[in-house]
Amino acid sequence: DGRVLRDHNFRLVHFPKPTWCNVCQYFIWGVLGKQGYECSECLIPCHTYCVEKVTKACAVGAESRQAARATSIDAAIRHESRVLVLAHHYLPDLPSTIGRCSGLQKLDASHNALHSLPDTIGSLVG
């Protein structure tokens, strides 16, 4: 019953009052049952046979998904920030006066946070 096209979240619906198709501009006929599609985000109506012809992207759907993605990334960064500490591991092949830090480590030292945080963010964005 649902279709996602161009960021629209279309659902088959019954229109309780006279409604015109946003694509072809013709009246959506029918008394009983589900007569056409309506985007649950921006509420544009269309015939079942016109849904594939929708050309404009849903601004509301795109904005809400983008906001949700940004919130998820912020949450991941905040979560990762709480468990990171500066753990200095000097590389043995360098003189101690020039020693370099090998990076940030998780508290449990199970893996390098410099590698895990980009992976976490990448999975949320991509």
Coordinates of N, CA and C in Angstrom, one line a residue:
D1 N 0.8 -1.2 0.0 CA 0.0 0.0 0.0 C 0.8 1.3 0.0
G2 N 2.1 1.2 0.3 CA 3.0 2.4 0.4 C 4.0 2.4 -0.7
R3 N 4.4 3.6 -1.1 CA 5.5 3.8 -2.1 C 6.3 5.0 -1.6
V4 N 7.6 4.9 -1.8 CA 8.5 6.0 -1.5 C 9.1 6.4 -2.9
L5 N 8.8 7.6 -3.3 CA 9.3 8.2 -4.6 C 9.7 9.6 -4.4
R6 N 10.9 10.0 -4.8 CA 11.4 11.4 -4.7 C 11.1 12.0 -3.3
D7 N 11.4 11.2 -2.3 CA 11.3 11.6 -0.9 C 9.8 11.7 -0.4
H8 N 8.9 11.4 -1.3 CA 7.5 11.4 -0.9 C 7.2 10.0 -0.2
N9 N 6.4 10.0 0.8 CA 6.0 8.7 1.4 C 4.5 8.5 1.1
F10 N 4.3 8.0 -0.1 CA 2.9 7.8 -0.5 C 2.2 6.6 0.1
R11 N 1.0 6.8 0.5 CA 0.1 5.8 1.1 C -1.2 5.8 0.3
L12 N -1.8 4.6 0.0 CA -3.1 4.5 -0.6 C -4.1 4.9 0.5
V13 N -5.0 5.9 0.0 CA -6.0 6.4 1.0 C -7.3 6.6 0.3
H14 N -8.3 6.8 1.2 CA -9.7 7.1 0.7 C -9.8 8.6 1.0
F15 N -10.2 9.4 0.0 CA -10.4 10.8 0.1 C -11.8 11.1 0.5
P16 N -12.1 11.6 1.7 CA -13.5 11.8 2.1 C -14.2 13.0 1.5
K17 N -13.4 13.9 0.8 CA -14.1 15.0 0.1 C -13.5 15.1 -1.3
P18 N -14.1 15.9 -2.2 CA -13.6 16.0 -3.5 C -12.1 16.4 -3.6
T19 N -11.3 15.7 -4.3 CA -9.9 15.9 -4.4 C -9.4 15.8 -5.8
W20 N -8.5 16.6 -6.2 CA -7.9 16.7 -7.5 C -6.4 16.2 -7.5
C21 N -6.0 15.5 -8.5 CA -4.7 14.9 -8.6 C -3.7 16.0 -8.8
N22 N -2.6 16.0 -8.1 CA -1.6 17.0 -8.1 C -0.7 16.9 -9.4
V23 N -0.8 15.7 -10.1 CA 0.0 15.4 -11.3 C -0.7 15.8 -12.5
C24 N -1.9 15.3 -12.7 CA -2.7 15.5 -14.0 C -3.8 16.6 -13.8
Q25 N -4.0 17.0 -12.6 CA -5.0 18.0 -12.3 C -6.5 17.5 -12.5
Y26 N -6.7 16.3 -12.7 CA -8.1 15.7 -12.9 C -8.6 15.3 -11.6
F27 N -9.9 15.2 -11.5 CA -10.6 14.8 -10.3 C -10.3 13.3 -10.0
I28 N -10.1 13.0 -8.7 CA -9.9 11.6 -8.3 C -11.2 11.0 -7.9
W29 N -11.7 10.1 -8.8 CA -13.0 9.5 -8.7 C -13.0 8.4 -7.7
G30 N -14.2 8.1 -7.2 CA -14.4 6.9 -6.3 C -15.2 7.3 -5.1
V31 N -16.0 6.3 -4.6 CA -16.8 6.5 -3.5 C -16.4 5.6 -2.3
L32 N -16.1 4.4 -2.7 CA -15.7 3.4 -1.7 C -14.3 3.0 -1.9
G33 N -13.6 2.6 -0.8 CA -12.3 2.1 -0.9 C -11.2 3.2 -1.1
K34 N -10.0 2.8 -1.3 CA -8.9 3.7 -1.5 C -8.8 4.2 -2.9
Q35 N -8.9 5.5 -3.1 CA -9.0 6.0 -4.5 C -7.7 6.4 -5.1
G36 N -6.7 6.7 -4.3 CA -5.4 7.2 -4.8 C -4.4 7.3 -3.7
Y37 N -3.2 7.9 -4.1 CA -2.1 8.0 -3.2 C -2.1 9.4 -2.6
E38 N -1.6 9.5 -1.3 CA -1.4 10.8 -0.7 C 0.0 10.7 0.1
C39 N 0.8 11.7 -0.1 CA 2.1 11.7 0.7 C 1.8 12.0 2.1
S40 N 2.3 11.2 3.0 CA 2.0 11.4 4.4 C 2.8 12.6 5.0
E41 N 3.8 13.1 4.2 CA 4.5 14.2 4.7 C 4.0 15.6 4.2
C42 N 3.8 15.7 2.9 CA 3.4 17.0 2.4 C 1.9 17.0 1.9
L43 N 1.3 15.8 2.0 CA -0.2 15.6 1.7 C -0.6 15.8 0.3
I44 N 0.3 15.8 -0.7 CA -0.1 15.9 -2.1 C -0.9 14.7 -2.5
P45 N -2.0 14.8 -3.2 CA -2.8 13.7 -3.6 C -2.5 13.4 -5.1
C46 N -2.7 12.1 -5.5 CA -2.5 11.8 -6.9 C -3.2 10.4 -7.2
H47 N -3.6 10.2 -8.4 CA -4.2 9.0 -8.9 C -3.1 7.8 -8.7
T48 N -3.6 6.6 -8.6 CA -2.7 5.5 -8.5 C -1.9 5.4 -9.7
Y49 N -2.4 5.7 -10.9 CA -1.7 5.6 -12.1 C -0.8 6.9 -12.4
C50 N -0.9 7.9 -11.6 CA -0.1 9.1 -11.7 C 1.1 9.1 -10.8
V51 N 1.1 8.2 -9.8 CA 2.1 8.3 -8.7 C 3.5 8.2 -9.3
E52 N 3.7 7.4 -10.4 CA 5.0 7.3 -11.0 C 5.5 8.5 -11.8
K53 N 4.5 9.4 -12.0 CA 4.8 10.6 -12.8 C 5.1 11.8 -12.0
V54 N 5.1 11.7 -10.6 CA 5.4 12.8 -9.7 C 6.8 13.3 -10.0
T55 N 7.0 14.6 -10.3 CA 8.3 15.1 -10.6 C 9.0 15.9 -9.5
K56 N 8.2 16.5 -8.7 CA 8.7 17.3 -7.6 C 9.1 16.5 -6.4
A57 N 10.2 16.7 -5.8 CA 10.6 16.0 -4.6 C 9.8 16.6 -3.4
C58 N 9.6 15.8 -2.4 CA 8.9 16.2 -1.2 C 9.9 16.9 -0.3
A59 N 9.7 18.2 -0.2 CA 10.6 19.0 0.7 C 10.4 18.6 2.1
V60 N 9.2 18.3 2.6 CA 9.0 18.0 4.0 C 9.6 16.7 4.3
G61 N 9.5 15.7 3.4 CA 10.1 14.4 3.6 C 11.6 14.4 3.7
A62 N 12.2 15.2 2.7 CA 13.7 15.3 2.7 C 14.2 16.0 3.9
E63 N 13.5 17.1 4.3 CA 13.9 17.8 5.5 C 13.8 17.0 6.8
S64 N 12.8 16.2 6.9 CA 12.6 15.4 8.1 C 13.6 14.3 8.2
R65 N 14.0 13.7 7.0 CA 15.0 12.6 7.0 C 16.4 13.2 7.3
Q66 N 16.6 14.4 6.7 CA 17.9 15.1 7.0 C 18.1 15.5 8.4
A67 N 17.0 16.0 9.0 CA 17.0 16.3 10.5 C 17.3 15.1 11.3
A68 N 16.6 14.0 11.0 CA 16.7 12.8 11.8 C 18.2 12.2 11.6
R69 N 18.7 12.3 10.4 CA 20.1 11.8 10.2 C 21.1 12.7 11.0
A70 N 20.9 14.0 11.0 CA 21.8 14.9 11.7 C 21.7 14.6 13.2
T71 N 20.5 14.4 13.7 CA 20.3 14.1 15.1 C 21.0 12.8 15.5
S72 N 21.0 11.8 14.6 CA 21.6 10.5 14.9 C 23.1 10.7 14.9
I73 N 23.7 11.5 14.0 CA 25.1 11.7 14.0 C 25.5 12.5 15.2
D74 N 24.8 13.5 15.6 CA 25.1 14.2 16.9 C 25.1 13.3 18.1
A75 N 24.1 12.4 18.1 CA 24.0 11.4 19.2 C 25.2 10.5 19.2
A76 N 25.6 10.0 18.1 CA 26.8 9.1 18.0 C 28.0 9.8 18.4
I77 N 28.2 11.1 18.0 CA 29.4 11.8 18.5 C 29.4 12.0 20.0
R78 N 28.2 12.4 20.5 CA 28.1 12.6 22.0 C 28.4 11.3 22.7
H79 N 27.9 10.2 22.2 CA 28.1 8.9 22.8 C 29.6 8.5 22.8
E80 N 30.2 8.6 21.6 CA 31.6 8.3 21.5 C 32.4 9.2 22.3
S81 N 32.1 10.5 22.5 CA 32.8 11.4 23.3 C 32.9 11.0 24.7
R82 N 31.8 10.4 25.2 CA 31.8 10.0 26.6 C 32.8 8.9 27.0
V83 N 33.1 8.1 26.0 CA 33.9 6.9 26.3 C 35.3 7.1 25.8
L84 N 35.7 8.2 25.2 CA 37.1 8.4 24.8 C 37.9 9.1 25.8
V85 N 39.2 8.6 25.9 CA 40.2 9.2 26.7 C 41.4 9.4 25.9
L86 N 42.3 10.3 26.4 CA 43.6 10.5 25.7 C 44.5 9.4 26.3
A87 N 44.8 8.5 25.5 CA 45.7 7.4 25.9 C 46.9 7.5 25.1
H88 N 48.0 8.0 25.6 CA 49.2 8.2 24.9 C 50.0 6.9 24.8
H89 N 50.2 6.4 23.6 CA 51.1 5.3 23.4 C 52.2 5.7 22.5
Y90 N 53.4 5.9 23.0 CA 54.5 6.4 22.2 C 55.0 5.3 21.3
L91 N 55.3 5.7 20.1 CA 55.9 4.8 19.1 C 57.3 4.5 19.5
P92 N 57.7 3.2 19.6 CA 59.0 2.9 20.1 C 60.2 3.3 19.2
D93 N 59.9 3.4 17.9 CA 61.0 3.7 17.0 C 61.5 5.1 17.0
L94 N 60.8 6.0 17.7 CA 61.1 7.4 17.7 C 61.8 7.8 19.1
P95 N 62.8 8.7 19.0 CA 63.4 9.1 20.3 C 62.4 9.7 21.2
S96 N 62.6 9.5 22.5 CA 61.5 9.9 23.5 C 61.3 11.4 23.5
T97 N 62.3 12.2 23.0 CA 62.0 13.6 23.0 C 61.1 14.0 21.8
I98 N 61.0 13.1 20.8 CA 60.1 13.4 19.7 C 58.9 12.5 19.7
G99 N 58.7 11.7 20.7 CA 57.6 10.7 20.7 C 56.3 11.3 20.2
R100 N 55.5 10.4 19.5 CA 54.2 10.8 19.0 C 53.2 9.9 19.6
C101 N 52.0 10.6 19.8 CA 50.9 9.9 20.3 C 50.3 9.0 19.2
S102 N 49.9 7.8 19.5 CA 49.4 6.9 18.5 C 47.9 7.1 18.3
G103 N 47.2 8.0 19.1 CA 45.8 8.3 18.8 C 44.9 8.1 20.1
L104 N 43.7 8.4 19.9 CA 42.7 8.2 21.0 C 42.3 6.8 21.1
Q105 N 42.1 6.3 22.3 CA 41.7 4.9 22.5 C 40.4 4.9 23.3
K106 N 39.6 3.9 23.1 CA 38.4 3.7 23.9 C 38.9 3.3 25.3
L107 N 38.0 3.5 26.3 CA 38.4 3.1 27.7 C 38.7 1.7 27.8
D108 N 38.0 0.8 27.1 CA 38.2 -0.6 27.2 C 39.4 -1.0 26.3
A109 N 39.9 -0.1 25.5 CA 41.1 -0.3 24.6 C 40.8 -1.4 23.6
S110 N 39.6 -1.6 23.3 CA 39.2 -2.7 22.3 C 39.5 -2.3 20.9
H111 N 39.4 -1.1 20.6 CA 39.8 -0.6 19.2 C 40.0 0.9 19.2
N112 N 40.7 1.3 18.2 CA 41.0 2.7 18.1 C 39.8 3.5 17.7
A113 N 39.5 4.5 18.5 CA 38.3 5.4 18.3 C 38.4 6.2 17.0
L114 N 39.6 6.5 16.6 CA 39.8 7.2 15.4 C 39.2 6.5 14.2
H115 N 39.2 5.1 14.3 CA 38.7 4.3 13.2 C 37.2 4.1 13.5
S116 N 36.8 3.9 14.7 CA 35.4 3.5 15.0 C 34.4 4.7 14.8
L117 N 34.8 5.9 15.1 CA 33.9 7.0 15.0 C 33.5 7.3 13.6
P118 N 34.5 7.4 12.6 CA 34.1 7.6 11.2 C 33.2 6.5 10.7
D119 N 33.4 5.2 11.1 CA 32.6 4.1 10.7 C 31.2 4.3 11.2
T120 N 31.0 4.7 12.5 CA 29.7 5.0 13.0 C 29.0 6.1 12.3
I121 N 29.7 7.2 12.0 CA 29.1 8.3 11.3 C 28.7 7.9 9.9
G122 N 29.7 7.1 9.2 CA 29.4 6.7 7.9 C 28.2 5.8 7.7
S123 N 28.0 5.0 8.7 CA 26.8 4.1 8.6 C 25.5 4.9 8.8
L124 N 25.6 6.0 9.5 CA 24.4 6.8 9.7 C 24.1 7.7 8.5
V125 N 25.1 8.2 7.9 CA 25.0 9.1 6.8 C 24.7 8.3 5.5
G126 N 25.5 7.3 5.3 CA 25.4 6.6 4.0 C 24.2 5.7 4.0

